[in-house]
mmCIF file of C-alpha atoms in Angstrom:
data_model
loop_
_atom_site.group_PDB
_atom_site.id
_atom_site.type_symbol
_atom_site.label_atom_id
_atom_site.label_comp_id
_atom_site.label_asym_id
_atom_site.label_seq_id
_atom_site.Cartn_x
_atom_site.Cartn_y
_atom_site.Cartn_z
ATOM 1 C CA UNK A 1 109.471 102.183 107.037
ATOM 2 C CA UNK A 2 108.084 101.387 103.679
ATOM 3 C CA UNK A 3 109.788 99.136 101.760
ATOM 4 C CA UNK A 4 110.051 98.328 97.967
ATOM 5 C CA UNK A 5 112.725 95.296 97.269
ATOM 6 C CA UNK A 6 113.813 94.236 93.942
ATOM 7 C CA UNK A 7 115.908 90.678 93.523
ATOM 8 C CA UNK A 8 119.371 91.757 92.084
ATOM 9 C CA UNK A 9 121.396 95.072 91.821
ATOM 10 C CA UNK A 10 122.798 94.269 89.324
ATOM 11 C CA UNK A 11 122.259 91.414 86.383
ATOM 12 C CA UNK A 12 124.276 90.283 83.053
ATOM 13 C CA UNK A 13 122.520 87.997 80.636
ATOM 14 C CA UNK A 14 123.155 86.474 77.282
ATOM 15 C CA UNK A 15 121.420 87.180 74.112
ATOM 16 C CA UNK A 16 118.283 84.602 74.195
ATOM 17 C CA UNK A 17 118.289 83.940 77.622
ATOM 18 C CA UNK A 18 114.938 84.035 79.527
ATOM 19 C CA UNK A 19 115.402 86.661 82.185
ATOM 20 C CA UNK A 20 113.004 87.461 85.499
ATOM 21 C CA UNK A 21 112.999 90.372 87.460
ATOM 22 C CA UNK A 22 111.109 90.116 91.010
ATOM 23 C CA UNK A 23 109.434 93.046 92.927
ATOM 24 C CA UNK A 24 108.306 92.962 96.395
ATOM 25 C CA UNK A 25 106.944 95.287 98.403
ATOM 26 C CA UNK A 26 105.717 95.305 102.297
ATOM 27 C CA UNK A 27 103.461 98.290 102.098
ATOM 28 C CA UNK A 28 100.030 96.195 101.289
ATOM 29 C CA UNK A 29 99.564 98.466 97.990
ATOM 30 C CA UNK A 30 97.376 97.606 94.933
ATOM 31 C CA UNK A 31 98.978 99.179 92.296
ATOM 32 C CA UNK A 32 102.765 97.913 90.831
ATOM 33 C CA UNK A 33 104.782 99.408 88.140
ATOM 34 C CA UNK A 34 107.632 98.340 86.351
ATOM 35 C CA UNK A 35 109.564 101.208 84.284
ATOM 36 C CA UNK A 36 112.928 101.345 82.146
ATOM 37 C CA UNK A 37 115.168 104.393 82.795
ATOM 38 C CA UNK A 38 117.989 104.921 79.989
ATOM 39 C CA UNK A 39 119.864 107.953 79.898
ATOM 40 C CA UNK A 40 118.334 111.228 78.617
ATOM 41 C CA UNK A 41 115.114 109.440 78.428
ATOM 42 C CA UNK A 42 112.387 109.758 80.783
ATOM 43 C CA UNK A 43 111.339 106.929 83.079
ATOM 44 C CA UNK A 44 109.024 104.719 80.647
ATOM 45 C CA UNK A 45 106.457 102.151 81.618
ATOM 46 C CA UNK A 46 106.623 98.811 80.727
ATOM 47 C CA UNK A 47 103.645 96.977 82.323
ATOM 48 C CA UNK A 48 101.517 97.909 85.393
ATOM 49 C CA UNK A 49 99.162 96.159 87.614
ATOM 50 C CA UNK A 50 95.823 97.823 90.179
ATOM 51 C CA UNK A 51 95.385 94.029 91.525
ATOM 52 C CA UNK A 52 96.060 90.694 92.209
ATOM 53 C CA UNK A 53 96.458 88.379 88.472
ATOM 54 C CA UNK A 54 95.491 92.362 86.462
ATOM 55 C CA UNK A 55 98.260 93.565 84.053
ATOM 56 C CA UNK A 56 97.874 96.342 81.601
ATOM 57 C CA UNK A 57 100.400 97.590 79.198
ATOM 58 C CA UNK A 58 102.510 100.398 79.580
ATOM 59 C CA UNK A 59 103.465 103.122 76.915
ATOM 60 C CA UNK A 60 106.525 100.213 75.918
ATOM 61 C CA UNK A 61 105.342 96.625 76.421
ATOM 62 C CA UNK A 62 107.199 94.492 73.643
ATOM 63 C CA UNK A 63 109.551 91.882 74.534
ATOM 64 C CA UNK A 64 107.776 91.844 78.140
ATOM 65 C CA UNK A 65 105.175 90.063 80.260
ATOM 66 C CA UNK A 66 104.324 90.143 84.233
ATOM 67 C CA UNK A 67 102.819 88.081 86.673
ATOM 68 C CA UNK A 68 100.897 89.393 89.591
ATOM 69 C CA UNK A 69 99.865 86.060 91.766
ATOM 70 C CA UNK A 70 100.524 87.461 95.212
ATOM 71 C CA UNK A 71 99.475 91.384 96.157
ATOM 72 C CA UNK A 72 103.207 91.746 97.373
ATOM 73 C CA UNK A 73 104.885 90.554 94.540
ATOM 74 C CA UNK A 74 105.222 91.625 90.573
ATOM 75 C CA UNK A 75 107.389 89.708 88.655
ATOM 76 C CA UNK A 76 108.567 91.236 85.227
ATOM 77 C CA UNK A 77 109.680 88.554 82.730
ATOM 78 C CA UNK A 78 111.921 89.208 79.456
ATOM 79 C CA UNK A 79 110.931 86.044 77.323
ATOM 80 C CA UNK A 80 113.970 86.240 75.128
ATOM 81 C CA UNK A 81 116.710 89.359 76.194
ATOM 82 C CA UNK A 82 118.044 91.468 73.716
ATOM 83 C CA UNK A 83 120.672 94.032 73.438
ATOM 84 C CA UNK A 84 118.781 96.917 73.456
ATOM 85 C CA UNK A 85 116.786 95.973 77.111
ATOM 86 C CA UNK A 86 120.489 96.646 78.592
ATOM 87 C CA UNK A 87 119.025 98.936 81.158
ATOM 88 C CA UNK A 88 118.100 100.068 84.593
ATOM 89 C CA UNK A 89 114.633 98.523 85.420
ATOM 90 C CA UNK A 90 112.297 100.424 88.189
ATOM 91 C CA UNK A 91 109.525 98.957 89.713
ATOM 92 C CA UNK A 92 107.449 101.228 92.088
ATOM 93 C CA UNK A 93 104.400 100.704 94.324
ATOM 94 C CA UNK A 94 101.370 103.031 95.090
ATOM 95 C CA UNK A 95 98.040 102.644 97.316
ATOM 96 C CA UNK A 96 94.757 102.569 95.706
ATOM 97 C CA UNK A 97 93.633 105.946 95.787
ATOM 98 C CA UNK A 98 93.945 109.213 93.203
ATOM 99 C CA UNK A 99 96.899 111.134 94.868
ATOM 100 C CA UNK A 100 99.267 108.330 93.169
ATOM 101 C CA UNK A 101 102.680 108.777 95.013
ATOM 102 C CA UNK A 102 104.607 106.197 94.048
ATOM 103 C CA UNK A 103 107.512 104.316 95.786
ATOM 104 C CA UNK A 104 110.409 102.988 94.128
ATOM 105 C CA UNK A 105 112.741 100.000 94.425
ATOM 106 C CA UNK A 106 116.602 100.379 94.084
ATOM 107 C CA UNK A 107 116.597 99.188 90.647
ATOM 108 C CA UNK A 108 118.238 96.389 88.929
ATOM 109 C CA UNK A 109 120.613 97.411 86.450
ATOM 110 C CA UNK A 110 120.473 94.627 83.524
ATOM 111 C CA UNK A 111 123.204 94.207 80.740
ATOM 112 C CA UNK A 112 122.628 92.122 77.676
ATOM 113 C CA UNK A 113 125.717 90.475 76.024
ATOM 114 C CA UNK B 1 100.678 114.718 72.508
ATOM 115 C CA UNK B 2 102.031 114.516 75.690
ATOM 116 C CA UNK B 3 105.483 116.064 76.580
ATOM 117 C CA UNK B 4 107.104 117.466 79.249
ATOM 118 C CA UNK B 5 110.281 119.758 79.409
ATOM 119 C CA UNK B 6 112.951 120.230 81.669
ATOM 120 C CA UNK B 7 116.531 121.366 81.213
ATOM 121 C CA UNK B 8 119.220 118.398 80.693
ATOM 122 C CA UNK B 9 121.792 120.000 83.105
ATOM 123 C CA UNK B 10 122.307 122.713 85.491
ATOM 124 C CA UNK B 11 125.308 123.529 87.909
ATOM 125 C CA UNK B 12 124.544 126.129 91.001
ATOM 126 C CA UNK B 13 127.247 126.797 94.220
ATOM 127 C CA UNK B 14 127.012 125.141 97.471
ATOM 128 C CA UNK B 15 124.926 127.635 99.806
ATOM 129 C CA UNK B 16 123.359 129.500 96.653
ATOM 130 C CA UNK B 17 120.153 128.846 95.314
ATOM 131 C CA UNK B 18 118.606 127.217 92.299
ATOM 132 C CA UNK B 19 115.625 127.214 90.255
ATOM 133 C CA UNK B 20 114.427 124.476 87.998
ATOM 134 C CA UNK B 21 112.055 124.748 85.715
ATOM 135 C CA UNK B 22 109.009 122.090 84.318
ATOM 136 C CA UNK B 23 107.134 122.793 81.394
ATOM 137 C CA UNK B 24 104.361 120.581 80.667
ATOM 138 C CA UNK B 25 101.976 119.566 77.837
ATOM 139 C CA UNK B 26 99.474 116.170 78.916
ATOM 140 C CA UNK B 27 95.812 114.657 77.948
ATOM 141 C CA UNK B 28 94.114 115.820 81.420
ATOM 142 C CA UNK B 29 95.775 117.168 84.545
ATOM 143 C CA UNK B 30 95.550 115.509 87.827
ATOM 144 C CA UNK B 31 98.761 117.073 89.426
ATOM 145 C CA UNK B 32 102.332 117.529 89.298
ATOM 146 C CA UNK B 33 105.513 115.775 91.039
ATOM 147 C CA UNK B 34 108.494 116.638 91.863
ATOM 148 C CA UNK B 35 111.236 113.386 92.487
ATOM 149 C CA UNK B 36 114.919 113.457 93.458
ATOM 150 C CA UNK B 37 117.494 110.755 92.301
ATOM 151 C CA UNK B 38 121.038 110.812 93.368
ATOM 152 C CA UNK B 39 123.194 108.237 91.346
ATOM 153 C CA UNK B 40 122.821 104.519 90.860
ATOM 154 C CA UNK B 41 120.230 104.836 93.355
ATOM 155 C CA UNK B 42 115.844 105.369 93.664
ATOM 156 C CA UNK B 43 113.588 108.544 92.868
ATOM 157 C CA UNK B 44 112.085 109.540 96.259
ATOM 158 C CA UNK B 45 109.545 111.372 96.503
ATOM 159 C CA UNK B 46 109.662 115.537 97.033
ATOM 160 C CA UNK B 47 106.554 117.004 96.667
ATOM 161 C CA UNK B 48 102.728 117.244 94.748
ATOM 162 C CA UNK B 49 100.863 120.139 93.461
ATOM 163 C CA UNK B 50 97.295 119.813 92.040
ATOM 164 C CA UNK B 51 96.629 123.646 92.765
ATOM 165 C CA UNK B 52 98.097 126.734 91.906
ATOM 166 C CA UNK B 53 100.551 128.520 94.205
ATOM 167 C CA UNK B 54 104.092 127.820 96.122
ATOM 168 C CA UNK B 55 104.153 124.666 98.436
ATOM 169 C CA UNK B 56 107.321 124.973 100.710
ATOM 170 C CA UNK B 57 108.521 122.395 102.935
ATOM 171 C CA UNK B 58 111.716 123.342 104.602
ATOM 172 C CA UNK B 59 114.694 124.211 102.143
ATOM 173 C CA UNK B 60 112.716 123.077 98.954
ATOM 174 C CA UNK B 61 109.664 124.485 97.575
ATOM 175 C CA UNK B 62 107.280 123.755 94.364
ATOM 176 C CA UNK B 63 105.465 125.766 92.656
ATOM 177 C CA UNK B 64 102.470 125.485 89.772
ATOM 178 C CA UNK B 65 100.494 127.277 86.988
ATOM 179 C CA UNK B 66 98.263 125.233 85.679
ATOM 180 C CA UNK B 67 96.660 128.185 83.099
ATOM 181 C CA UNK B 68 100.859 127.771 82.238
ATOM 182 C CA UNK B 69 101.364 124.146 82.563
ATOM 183 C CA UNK B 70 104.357 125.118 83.956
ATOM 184 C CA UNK B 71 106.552 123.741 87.791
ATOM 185 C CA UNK B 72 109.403 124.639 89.215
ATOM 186 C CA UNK B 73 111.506 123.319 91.908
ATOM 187 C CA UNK B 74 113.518 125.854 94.043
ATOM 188 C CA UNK B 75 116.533 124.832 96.252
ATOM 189 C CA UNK B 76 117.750 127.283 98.556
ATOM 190 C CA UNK B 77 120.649 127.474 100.775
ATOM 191 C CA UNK B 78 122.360 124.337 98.482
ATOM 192 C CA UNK B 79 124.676 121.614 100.270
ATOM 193 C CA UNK B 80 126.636 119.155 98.003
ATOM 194 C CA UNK B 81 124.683 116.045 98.854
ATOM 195 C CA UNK B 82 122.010 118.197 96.894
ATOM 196 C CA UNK B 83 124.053 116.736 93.422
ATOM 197 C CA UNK B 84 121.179 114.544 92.198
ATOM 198 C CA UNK B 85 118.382 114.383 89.491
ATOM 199 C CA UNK B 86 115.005 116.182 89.545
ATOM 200 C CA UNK B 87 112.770 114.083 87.987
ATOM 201 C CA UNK B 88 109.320 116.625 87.140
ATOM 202 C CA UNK B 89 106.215 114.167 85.966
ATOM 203 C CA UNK B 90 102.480 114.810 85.411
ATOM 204 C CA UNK B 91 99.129 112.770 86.621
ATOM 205 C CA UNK B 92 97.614 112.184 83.023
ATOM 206 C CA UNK B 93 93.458 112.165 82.921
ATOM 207 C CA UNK B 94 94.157 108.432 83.366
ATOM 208 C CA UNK B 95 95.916 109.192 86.842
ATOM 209 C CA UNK B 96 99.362 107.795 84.817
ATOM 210 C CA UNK B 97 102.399 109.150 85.618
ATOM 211 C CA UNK B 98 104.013 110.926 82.737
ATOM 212 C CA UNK B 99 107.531 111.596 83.310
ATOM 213 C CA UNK B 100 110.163 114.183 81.757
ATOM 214 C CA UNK B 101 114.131 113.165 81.606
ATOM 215 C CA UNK B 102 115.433 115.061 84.851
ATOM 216 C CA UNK B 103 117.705 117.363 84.954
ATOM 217 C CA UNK B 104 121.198 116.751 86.591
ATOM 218 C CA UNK B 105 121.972 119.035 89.223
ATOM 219 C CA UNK B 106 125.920 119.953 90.230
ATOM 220 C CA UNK B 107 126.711 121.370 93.421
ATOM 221 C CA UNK B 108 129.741 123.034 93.030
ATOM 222 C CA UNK B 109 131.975 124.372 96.388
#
């Protein structure tokens, strides 16, 4: 069974703090996404990766990075949390060819006081 | 630009059927998706269309018009665990996934 896991449900930070986000998946795929979902919004992309130590920006990038050093694992990093990145956090994983269907994690639902 | 539409909310009675509609508007076309997300919890995939026509598989079908750039999503034959989102979303020329917001299905009895 395919499997996408993500390291906390659930996650409550300070203002400031340095936050990390892990995504692992057991499916061998090359291509790892990490979206924000806030109501009545669509799912948006943050940052996205086709390979080992490749990141490209998504359609909302500030206030992130990512680290890709393992094909099973893409970390997403919030240097220095904020209010307004209280949300649910996606990541997804997809194999390396055109017919992109992508698999999700449970999510991690962040809150910044 | 790149949009796509879909209605915010739609209620429909256990055993009935529903219809919900995508409307889309992306740089380059490389095939539509269909995802379902009950609460608190993942999108899973539903289904894919990159041609036109009605894909069924079991009680849900999709369907596409690409001269329309317009999906839908029919339900038939609804049960309550059907309460959930439908999340529509586009393969962009870049073979990005575009999404719209969902639309929040209610199964009533």
């Amino acid at each position: 069974d395919v499997k996408v896991t993500q390291s906390s449900r659930y996650l409550v930070k300070r203002t400031g703090e340095k936050v990390f986000l892990e995504c692992v998946q057991d499916m061998d795929h090359e291509n790892m996404f990490w979206y924000r979902q806030d109501p009545g919004l669509g799912l948006r992309l943050i940052y996205f990766s086709y390979d080992v130590k490749m990141k490209e920006k998504g359609d909302i990038p500030e206030g992130y990075s990512v680290s890709r050093e393992k094909k099973e694992r893409f970390s997403l990093i919030l240097e220095s949390a904020s209010t307004n990145q209280t949300s649910m956090y996606l990541c997804a994983s997809s194999s390396g060819t055109d017919y992109n269907e992508q698999f999700f994690g449970p999510g991690t639902r962040l809150t910044v006081l | 630009g790149q949009n796509i539409d879909q209605p915010t909310e739609m209620t429909a009675t256990e055993g009935a059927i529903v219809q919900i509609n995508c409307t889309y508007q992306t740089s380059g076309f490389n095939g539509l998706f269909w995802y379902q997300q009950h609460a608190g919890e993942a999108p899973t995939f539903l289904s894919y269309n990159v041609l036109d026509g009605l894909e069924e598989k079991g009680r849900f079908s999709s369907f596409l018009s690409r001269s329309k750039g317009y999906s839908y999503l029919l339900l038939k034959e609804l049960q309550m665990k059907d309460s959930a989102s439908y999340l529509c979303a586009t393969l962009d020329s870049n073979y990005q996934l575009i999404w719209g917001a969902g639309t929040k299905l209610i199964i009533k009895p």
